[in-house]
XYZ file of C-alpha atoms in Angstrom:
615
model
C -0.233 -0.057 0.245
C 1.250 3.166 -0.099
C 1.963 6.171 1.365
C -0.504 8.624 1.140
C -0.008 11.475 3.574
C 2.418 12.992 1.190
C 5.687 13.371 3.166
C 9.122 15.430 2.234
C 9.692 13.743 -1.047
C 5.829 15.820 -2.116
C 8.436 19.120 -1.439
C 9.827 19.438 -5.070
C 6.937 18.632 -6.878
C 4.992 21.691 -4.387
C 6.375 24.854 -5.934
C 4.865 23.670 -9.056
C 1.449 23.509 -8.805
C -2.407 23.816 -9.911
C -0.390 25.147 -13.034
C -2.476 23.298 -14.335
C -5.504 23.990 -17.589
C -6.281 24.556 -20.664
C -7.720 26.853 -22.897
C -10.538 25.395 -24.884
C -15.143 25.263 -26.195
C -19.107 23.931 -26.449
C -22.273 24.623 -25.477
C -24.756 22.248 -23.384
C -26.797 21.261 -26.379
C -23.309 19.681 -28.212
C -22.020 17.756 -25.191
C -20.932 14.143 -26.402
C -22.822 11.573 -24.098
C -20.685 8.525 -23.210
C -21.848 5.125 -22.433
C -19.685 4.248 -19.295
C -19.042 0.520 -19.379
C -22.018 -1.863 -17.246
C -20.435 -2.525 -13.867
C -18.086 -5.377 -14.154
C -20.251 -9.337 -13.979
C -18.905 -9.947 -10.903
C -21.585 -13.563 -10.252
C -18.083 -15.177 -10.493
C -16.583 -17.535 -8.190
C -14.163 -15.435 -5.248
C -11.372 -16.565 -6.918
C -12.501 -15.575 -10.022
C -13.709 -12.590 -8.661
C -10.952 -11.484 -7.639
C -7.996 -11.771 -9.720
C -10.437 -9.961 -12.211
C -10.101 -7.063 -9.137
C -6.093 -7.492 -9.223
C -6.133 -7.170 -12.883
C -8.564 -3.226 -13.175
C -6.649 -1.899 -10.554
C -2.964 -2.698 -12.978
C -5.172 -1.460 -14.931
C -6.815 1.851 -13.121
C -9.799 0.567 -14.274
C -11.708 2.167 -10.821
C -15.244 1.507 -11.585
C -14.479 -2.464 -12.234
C -11.971 -2.485 -9.334
C -13.680 -1.693 -6.847
C -17.296 -4.202 -7.887
C -15.064 -6.629 -7.841
C -12.832 -5.969 -4.082
C -16.389 -5.215 -2.916
C -17.502 -8.716 -4.131
C -14.987 -10.562 -3.253
C -14.484 -8.818 0.198
C -18.623 -9.562 1.633
C -17.170 -13.168 1.155
C -14.534 -13.018 3.862
C -15.806 -9.590 5.442
C -13.285 -9.318 7.912
C -10.034 -10.076 5.577
C -8.332 -6.503 6.493
C -6.100 -7.086 3.043
C -9.279 -7.326 1.803
C -10.798 -4.750 3.832
C -7.637 -1.939 2.533
C -7.441 -3.025 -1.208
C -11.067 -2.479 -1.442
C -11.167 0.717 0.308
C -8.601 2.294 -1.341
C -10.585 0.731 -4.916
C -12.892 3.255 -4.096
C -11.944 5.521 -2.624
C -10.062 6.052 -6.201
C -13.298 5.312 -8.341
C -14.494 8.898 -6.167
C -17.130 5.995 -4.093
C -16.363 7.914 -1.015
C -19.114 7.145 0.745
C -18.611 3.568 0.979
C -14.694 4.335 1.882
C -15.499 6.068 4.819
C -17.398 2.608 6.199
C -14.154 0.296 4.675
C -12.213 2.776 6.766
C -14.193 2.779 10.103
C -13.898 -1.213 9.750
C -9.987 -0.412 8.754
C -8.755 1.054 11.761
C -9.491 -2.108 13.628
C -7.752 -3.975 11.769
C -4.995 -1.529 11.699
C -4.948 1.588 14.009
C -2.483 3.395 12.498
C -3.207 3.295 8.561
C -2.920 7.065 7.621
C -5.104 7.018 4.587
C -8.172 4.769 6.737
C -7.779 8.441 9.080
C -7.197 11.024 7.455
C -10.953 10.324 5.118
C -11.987 9.728 8.657
C -11.594 12.996 9.075
C -12.296 14.588 6.327
C -15.889 12.715 6.848
C -16.123 14.737 9.583
C -14.383 17.891 8.434
C -17.232 17.810 5.479
C -20.381 17.350 8.533
C -17.908 20.550 10.639
C -17.311 18.202 13.202
C -13.700 20.706 13.645
C -12.406 18.629 16.683
C -12.675 15.123 15.454
C -11.745 16.267 12.298
C -8.295 16.420 13.699
C -8.244 13.349 16.281
C -8.155 11.473 13.071
C -5.164 13.103 11.651
C -4.039 12.998 14.838
C -4.436 9.222 14.759
C -1.995 8.687 11.792
C 1.313 7.108 12.783
C 2.678 10.346 11.523
C 4.212 13.632 12.944
C 2.870 16.544 11.737
C 5.882 18.248 10.722
C 6.991 15.800 8.203
C 2.631 15.124 6.854
C 1.815 17.985 4.648
C -1.785 17.206 4.658
C -2.230 15.587 8.181
C -0.790 19.979 9.066
C -2.607 21.783 6.271
C -5.971 20.095 6.960
C -5.539 20.715 10.851
C -5.358 23.402 9.543
C -8.338 24.204 7.999
C -9.771 23.179 11.262
C -9.052 24.647 13.170
C -9.661 28.119 10.645
C -13.283 26.492 10.218
C -14.232 26.883 13.853
C -13.498 29.564 14.024
C -9.780 29.862 15.458
C -7.070 31.656 12.919
C -4.351 31.410 15.935
C -4.426 27.813 16.022
C -4.786 27.666 12.070
C -1.364 29.811 11.042
C 0.688 27.857 14.065
C -0.345 24.472 12.619
C 0.393 25.735 8.657
C 3.915 27.756 10.618
C 4.735 23.832 11.922
C 6.203 22.991 8.099
C 9.926 24.601 8.189
C 11.167 23.005 5.816
C 11.846 25.689 2.167
C 10.054 22.761 -0.288
C 6.985 24.119 1.574
C 6.917 27.622 1.661
C 4.587 28.734 -1.328
C 2.033 25.969 -0.089
C 2.264 27.105 3.260
C 2.027 31.129 3.121
C -0.263 30.683 0.304
C -2.284 27.838 2.510
C -2.000 31.241 5.619
C -3.333 33.475 3.354
C -6.533 32.106 2.794
C -7.636 31.316 6.332
C -5.498 34.672 6.754
C -8.557 35.698 4.139
C -11.298 33.886 5.306
C -11.011 34.646 9.390
C -11.222 38.384 7.610
C -7.952 39.513 9.221
C -6.832 42.228 6.364
C -2.509 42.451 7.433
C -2.026 39.170 7.440
C -3.845 38.061 4.657
C -1.488 40.656 2.713
C 1.230 39.926 4.445
C 1.473 36.097 3.457
C -0.409 36.700 0.489
C 2.476 39.173 -0.564
C 4.852 35.691 0.852
C 3.801 33.817 -1.296
C 3.315 35.425 -4.141
C 7.197 36.547 -3.824
C 7.887 33.814 -3.931
C 6.340 31.640 -6.960
C 4.161 34.589 -9.238
C 4.131 31.554 -11.983
C 1.021 29.230 -9.496
C -2.390 29.216 -11.137
C -4.540 29.591 -8.225
C -1.737 31.334 -5.745
C -2.099 34.224 -9.171
C -5.416 33.627 -9.365
C -6.359 34.225 -5.172
C -4.156 36.596 -5.109
C -5.901 38.656 -7.644
C -8.978 37.254 -6.040
C -7.925 39.888 -3.125
C -6.669 42.938 -4.291
C -9.305 43.564 -6.036
C -11.684 43.197 -2.919
C -9.720 45.517 -0.590
C -9.437 48.131 -3.065
C -6.573 47.622 -5.254
C -7.415 46.820 -8.876
C -4.196 48.518 -10.582
C -2.569 45.372 -8.457
C -4.798 42.915 -9.273
C -5.193 43.441 -13.807
C -1.462 43.683 -12.620
C -0.710 39.867 -10.940
C -3.363 38.955 -13.796
C -1.490 40.307 -17.133
C 1.973 38.544 -15.531
C 0.577 35.686 -15.185
C -0.762 36.233 -18.804
C 2.940 36.355 -20.081
C 3.553 32.941 -18.721
C -0.155 31.035 -20.062
C -1.662 33.416 -22.243
C -5.849 33.698 -22.079
C -5.773 31.427 -19.873
C -9.278 30.656 -19.062
C -9.819 31.334 -15.495
C -7.910 34.442 -16.711
C -9.381 35.606 -18.576
C -12.707 35.625 -16.618
C -11.532 37.143 -12.695
C -9.883 39.974 -15.560
C -12.848 41.129 -17.087
C -14.798 41.133 -13.732
C -11.949 42.530 -12.000
C -12.480 45.290 -14.769
C -15.723 45.494 -15.363
C -15.955 46.085 -11.466
C -18.286 43.562 -10.506
C -17.823 41.363 -6.866
C -15.503 39.333 -7.115
C -15.761 36.405 -4.435
C -12.612 35.526 -2.674
C -11.377 32.032 -4.042
C -12.136 30.048 -0.382
C -14.821 30.900 1.242
C -14.630 27.797 3.872
C -13.002 26.075 5.820
C -14.111 23.229 3.575
C -13.768 24.370 -0.090
C -9.840 24.737 1.616
C -9.483 21.243 2.222
C -10.413 20.360 -0.473
C -7.430 22.794 -1.937
C -5.536 21.062 -0.211
C -5.766 18.124 -2.321
C -6.562 19.535 -5.128
C -3.200 20.556 -5.186
C -1.041 17.316 -3.598
C -3.388 14.811 -6.644
C -2.142 17.662 -8.966
C 1.590 17.186 -7.511
C 1.371 12.808 -7.798
C -0.178 13.112 -11.194
C 3.707 15.177 -12.457
C 5.526 12.850 -10.465
C 3.661 9.307 -11.895
C 2.343 8.286 -8.789
C -1.685 8.477 -10.820
C -2.748 5.966 -7.698
C -2.006 8.549 -5.312
C -3.270 11.555 -8.019
C -7.136 9.675 -8.463
C -7.075 9.700 -4.564
C -6.313 12.960 -3.673
C -8.053 14.328 -6.360
C -11.589 11.781 -5.630
C -11.321 13.155 -1.833
C -10.822 16.450 -3.391
C -14.007 16.391 -5.213
C -15.676 14.846 -2.275
C -15.037 18.844 -0.183
C -15.625 20.465 -3.067
C -18.005 18.957 -5.688
C -17.512 21.580 -8.012
C -14.181 22.680 -8.528
C -13.373 22.081 -11.907
C -10.058 22.292 -11.782
C -10.136 19.512 -10.315
C -12.097 18.214 -12.444
C -9.630 18.640 -15.419
C -7.472 17.323 -13.696
C -9.094 14.387 -12.950
C -10.493 13.712 -16.299
C -6.791 14.356 -17.590
C -5.243 11.465 -15.465
C -8.048 9.107 -17.104
C -7.361 10.056 -20.816
C -3.495 9.329 -19.394
C -3.623 6.173 -17.996
C -5.966 5.196 -21.399
C -9.169 5.326 -19.431
C -10.646 7.359 -21.950
C -14.829 6.565 -20.678
C -14.281 7.866 -17.256
C -12.151 11.082 -18.696
C -15.654 11.762 -21.268
C -17.761 11.108 -18.435
C -15.859 13.926 -15.427
C -15.605 15.719 -18.126
C -19.058 16.467 -18.275
C -19.482 17.091 -14.700
C -17.509 19.630 -15.589
C -20.286 23.407 -14.448
C -21.978 25.098 -16.846
C -21.284 28.249 -15.460
C -17.068 27.311 -15.308
C -14.841 28.967 -17.019
C -12.499 25.465 -17.638
C -16.295 24.079 -19.258
C -15.066 25.126 -23.335
C -12.202 23.681 -22.240
C -13.287 20.506 -20.834
C -16.688 19.731 -24.610
C -12.737 20.380 -26.543
C -10.838 17.350 -24.701
C -14.205 15.663 -24.793
C -13.767 16.262 -29.014
C -9.787 15.255 -28.183
C -11.122 11.979 -26.679
C -12.883 10.797 -28.659
C -10.155 11.129 -30.889
C -7.325 10.057 -28.990
C -10.682 6.540 -28.874
C -9.993 5.779 -32.563
C -13.995 8.027 -33.440
C -11.168 10.232 -35.244
C -14.990 11.248 -37.467
C -16.768 11.394 -34.513
C -14.030 13.536 -32.857
C -14.573 15.930 -36.240
C -18.123 15.675 -36.231
C -18.056 17.205 -32.135
C -15.403 19.742 -33.069
C -17.264 21.292 -35.731
C -19.754 21.606 -33.824
C -17.921 23.207 -31.316
C -16.869 25.732 -34.286
C -19.824 26.253 -36.159
C -21.141 27.888 -32.269
C -17.992 29.565 -32.106
C -15.869 30.286 -35.274
C -13.383 32.399 -32.699
C -12.708 29.714 -30.390
C -8.487 29.169 -31.643
C -8.276 26.004 -28.775
C -11.462 23.848 -30.445
C -9.934 25.659 -34.397
C -6.781 24.592 -33.818
C -7.560 20.602 -32.002
C -10.017 20.471 -35.016
C -7.162 21.524 -37.884
C -4.672 19.315 -35.685
C -7.095 15.432 -35.761
C -8.001 16.876 -39.477
C -4.530 16.725 -39.863
C -3.821 13.234 -38.037
C -5.800 11.840 -41.262
C -4.370 13.275 -43.653
C -7.597 15.484 -44.435
C -4.525 18.917 -45.115
C -6.881 20.382 -47.570
C -9.408 21.022 -44.383
C -6.540 20.590 -42.918
C -5.381 23.788 -43.696
C -8.041 25.345 -43.722
C -8.732 24.673 -40.613
C -5.954 26.688 -39.579
C -5.761 29.352 -41.553
C -9.794 30.675 -39.902
C -7.362 29.982 -36.073
C -5.109 32.375 -38.511
C -7.505 35.295 -38.905
C -8.570 35.224 -35.173
C -5.091 36.339 -34.104
C -3.559 40.329 -35.029
C -0.802 40.340 -36.717
C 2.651 39.520 -35.481
C 1.542 37.716 -32.784
C 4.340 35.957 -31.978
C 2.374 32.395 -30.889
C 0.862 32.626 -34.446
C 3.937 30.807 -35.479
C 2.746 26.786 -34.439
C -0.112 27.965 -36.407
C 1.790 28.324 -38.637
C 3.723 25.440 -38.906
C 1.124 23.297 -38.592
C -0.654 24.611 -41.630
C 3.225 24.264 -43.271
C 2.768 20.293 -42.659
C -0.927 20.677 -44.546
C 0.347 22.389 -47.246
C 3.037 20.024 -47.774
C 1.652 17.005 -46.813
C -0.914 18.170 -50.100
C 1.929 18.711 -52.609
C 1.337 23.684 -51.745
C 4.883 23.778 -52.178
C 4.566 27.560 -52.350
C 1.963 28.123 -49.703
C 4.070 25.425 -47.332
C 7.142 26.874 -47.938
C 5.832 30.931 -47.277
C 4.356 29.124 -43.663
C 7.998 27.743 -42.561
C 9.512 30.934 -43.716
C 7.655 33.330 -41.266
C 6.739 30.564 -38.561
C 11.124 31.091 -38.582
C 10.083 34.522 -38.864
C 9.070 35.107 -35.682
C 10.482 32.407 -33.616
C 13.503 31.589 -35.413
C 14.773 28.636 -32.871
C 11.900 26.586 -33.048
C 14.088 23.221 -33.780
C 10.650 21.446 -34.956
C 10.049 24.354 -37.875
C 13.769 24.654 -38.870
C 13.621 19.904 -39.312
C 11.224 21.407 -40.968
C 12.162 23.220 -43.769
C 15.705 21.900 -43.915
C 15.421 18.604 -44.813
C 12.202 19.690 -47.511
C 15.390 22.095 -49.276
C 17.632 19.610 -48.898
C 14.846 16.868 -51.133
C 14.291 19.327 -52.776
C 17.463 19.594 -54.352
C 16.827 23.422 -53.279
C 19.097 26.279 -50.508
C 21.597 23.481 -49.921
C 24.084 25.433 -47.700
C 21.589 27.414 -45.449
C 19.211 23.852 -45.273
C 22.384 21.914 -43.731
C 22.620 25.432 -41.670
C 19.339 25.101 -40.478
C 19.565 21.080 -40.075
C 22.445 21.304 -37.809
C 21.862 23.692 -36.038
C 17.860 21.825 -35.060
C 19.964 19.307 -33.585
C 22.215 21.336 -31.734
C 19.029 23.085 -30.075
C 17.164 19.505 -29.507
C 19.873 16.108 -29.516
C 18.343 14.154 -27.436
C 15.105 14.911 -30.862
C 15.747 10.608 -32.243
C 13.011 12.635 -36.018
C 15.687 15.491 -35.671
C 18.680 13.614 -35.857
C 17.453 11.529 -38.710
C 16.650 14.081 -40.997
C 20.321 15.838 -40.412
C 20.970 11.617 -41.441
C 19.123 11.542 -43.379
C 19.766 14.540 -45.767
C 22.953 13.171 -45.551
C 21.905 9.829 -47.465
C 19.749 12.425 -49.962
C 22.794 13.377 -51.172
C 25.083 10.365 -51.050
C 27.804 11.099 -48.065
C 26.460 7.633 -46.339
C 28.426 7.582 -44.146
C 28.568 10.421 -42.186
C 24.079 9.083 -42.748
C 24.681 6.177 -41.109
C 26.441 8.264 -38.977
C 23.525 9.984 -37.887
C 20.656 7.267 -38.464
C 22.359 5.024 -35.725
C 21.757 7.718 -32.860
C 18.931 8.473 -34.056
C 18.043 4.946 -33.563
C 19.049 4.687 -30.459
C 16.913 7.736 -29.447
C 14.029 6.727 -31.421
C 14.632 2.411 -31.493
C 10.684 1.945 -32.448
C 10.206 4.431 -35.595
C 9.414 2.041 -38.233
C 10.707 4.921 -40.196
C 14.091 5.962 -38.992
C 14.222 1.274 -38.656
C 13.927 2.095 -42.439
C 16.987 4.884 -42.967
C 18.856 3.120 -41.618
C 19.251 0.004 -43.176
C 19.040 2.181 -46.912
C 21.940 3.808 -45.898
C 23.483 0.467 -44.695
C 22.713 -1.292 -47.274
C 24.012 1.997 -49.751
C 28.445 1.243 -47.445
C 27.224 -2.052 -48.281
C 26.286 -3.371 -44.811
C 23.328 -6.209 -46.290
C 22.945 -8.069 -43.580
C 22.598 -5.261 -40.962
C 20.577 -3.590 -43.876
C 17.671 -6.872 -43.681
C 18.030 -6.392 -40.307
C 17.127 -2.518 -39.771
C 14.209 -3.306 -42.942
C 12.562 -6.229 -40.648
C 12.324 -4.546 -37.967
C 10.396 -0.932 -40.096
C 8.029 -4.431 -40.926
C 7.182 -4.908 -37.416
C 7.032 -2.329 -36.517
C 3.134 -1.532 -38.537
C 4.914 1.489 -40.759
C 2.232 3.539 -42.506
C -0.210 1.789 -44.952
C 1.736 3.487 -48.541
C 5.110 2.645 -46.719
C 4.946 -0.615 -46.173
C 4.821 -2.292 -49.288
C 8.519 -0.734 -50.598
C 9.277 -1.841 -46.621
C 8.793 -5.365 -48.227
C 10.200 -4.790 -51.758
C 13.700 -4.403 -50.007
C 13.552 -6.799 -47.854
C 12.807 -8.943 -50.365
C 15.157 -7.399 -53.545
C 16.998 -4.786 -51.439
C 18.019 -1.720 -53.256
C 18.478 -1.044 -56.372
C 22.399 0.002 -57.754
C 22.806 4.223 -58.547
C 24.029 4.653 -62.332
C 26.493 7.005 -62.576
C 25.800 10.363 -63.712
C 28.298 13.709 -64.465
C 28.792 15.241 -62.515
C 26.010 17.581 -60.899
C 24.546 20.321 -58.370
C 23.946 17.814 -55.795
C 25.338 14.325 -56.863
C 26.339 11.955 -54.624
C 30.369 12.141 -53.397
C 31.098 9.121 -55.412
C 29.731 10.182 -58.919
C 26.686 8.442 -58.007
C 23.406 9.827 -58.227
C 21.375 11.054 -55.429
C 19.248 8.894 -53.726
C 15.342 9.263 -54.954
C 13.503 11.946 -53.010
C 11.949 9.723 -50.632
C 7.653 9.134 -50.601
C 5.967 11.402 -48.250
C 9.218 13.692 -49.792
C 9.186 14.421 -45.472
C 11.386 13.967 -42.262
C 10.399 11.655 -40.483
C 8.452 13.685 -37.510
C 6.462 13.074 -34.953
C 3.365 13.976 -36.645
C 0.412 12.794 -33.832
C -2.572 16.101 -33.170
C -0.613 17.646 -30.956
C 1.321 21.117 -30.585
C 5.224 21.117 -30.727
C 7.631 20.885 -27.364
C 6.813 24.652 -25.707
C 4.188 25.922 -28.051
C 1.125 27.269 -27.360
C -1.254 28.082 -30.519
C -3.582 31.834 -28.974
C -1.923 31.038 -25.674
C -3.388 27.398 -24.946
C -1.572 24.790 -23.595
C -1.086 23.004 -26.748
C -3.973 20.388 -27.488
C -2.897 17.455 -26.421
């Protein structure tokens, strides 16, 4: 059983607290209706149900795991191990009321079970039983000074009963510098709830000075400043965050409300919401740390206390998506409140999830419905274009990206990503002049983007144009991103195309180490081996490329090379671009494009129009 009270190992994650949320669009009536799988058939044997529960748990199928463990427990209700497994499964599925019952049974068998006591304490805190909640939080066995979860929840229980002084004293037990922002942030929220303006001001300003890149902290700080007459400072803080993550929907909505002079509510109004904020922060941090079970449980408990926290819902849905539980992801996206600034995000993420589920036509239909209602929604447009591009609908994709670009101001540097995507679409649609213009404009806006340098540089080599500049671009791209196998492959394949086969082998062998599972890179290395006389190695790489499920259009050529090898090169007269050995350069690759990641996501580090990249 993992330790879920996140002791010191959580400190590194807390600085990244809550930088979650993407800007994305859809009305209620167009929302996708996705039926969750029916409850599993638990009528089998106890052994069968137990094995099924273990498999479901390993797959993070929380619905099935919870159902199977509950059924197994019926056959052996006093088994402590079964009680604990059923308790954890129920928590991860959001069955918190059932989990409370299992927790009561569990602490009888294991009085020091920290997670069970925490859940029981949260049940008491939900019902405003503050002293009872603290008794549970202190019964888990770990000292509060080492346990950020119990410490902060205890602080919020004091705040709930109106004892700000004891609440702040509890928080100040967190001495580790890694907890400083988290400590001051929650101290500020508690002081604000207690209407202690001097203390809240001091704590908010301290936390904000420590880290002004945290979404929830900036949101709470701006609300506090606006409510206390510092409208300009509130707007300044929001604008500064907008430079880090432009056009975040929650930040934009709050900015609009403050500018319009609307009444501004504090981010946290009750102790229950404060405790939920603690659990959300730890869940978000755990998800980034790769501890999916802990993250899921913390997020479920956060929603137990604050069911309409849209950021927690989005984070939980995203987590389900990463775990390939796509129906569960869509079900959680659908629960984001209609009034939330993140409702649009949830709708577009639903469309993207449909594509991940192997339903691209449904995804395109769904996203087109969004765009029809919100024709200027750049995130919906970008996501639609990405899915169209993935489905090789290059003409429609280019048109969609063009519509997205039309929403941006001239010279907006965020446009480089859309130009890059549209350039790929034009190039694949055999409209090279338009593609070239888009790539060049993208580089004008962002000269050091390795993905654009890679694509344009390779394309020029492939076309035999601007060769000196093209190789400079490719080498610069590799220098900027030396661990990117796709980009290293482009340099190696460009060497191959111009007949430098030994140089190609060197680069392509490095690319294959970086990206061993890519069929195109394996195919390229096979070709380079063949041309350098290593025919056995070439056959191995081609066979490997075949087994890695290449694109259907590429497979016949690979099979032909496995059967017959490459044709001999024909000698040719000296000419620009000829191979160093006097042979003609290789003919163009079938797609005349570098091996790039063409999945429907933005390049690393990009943010079209200020949203985070579509997933």
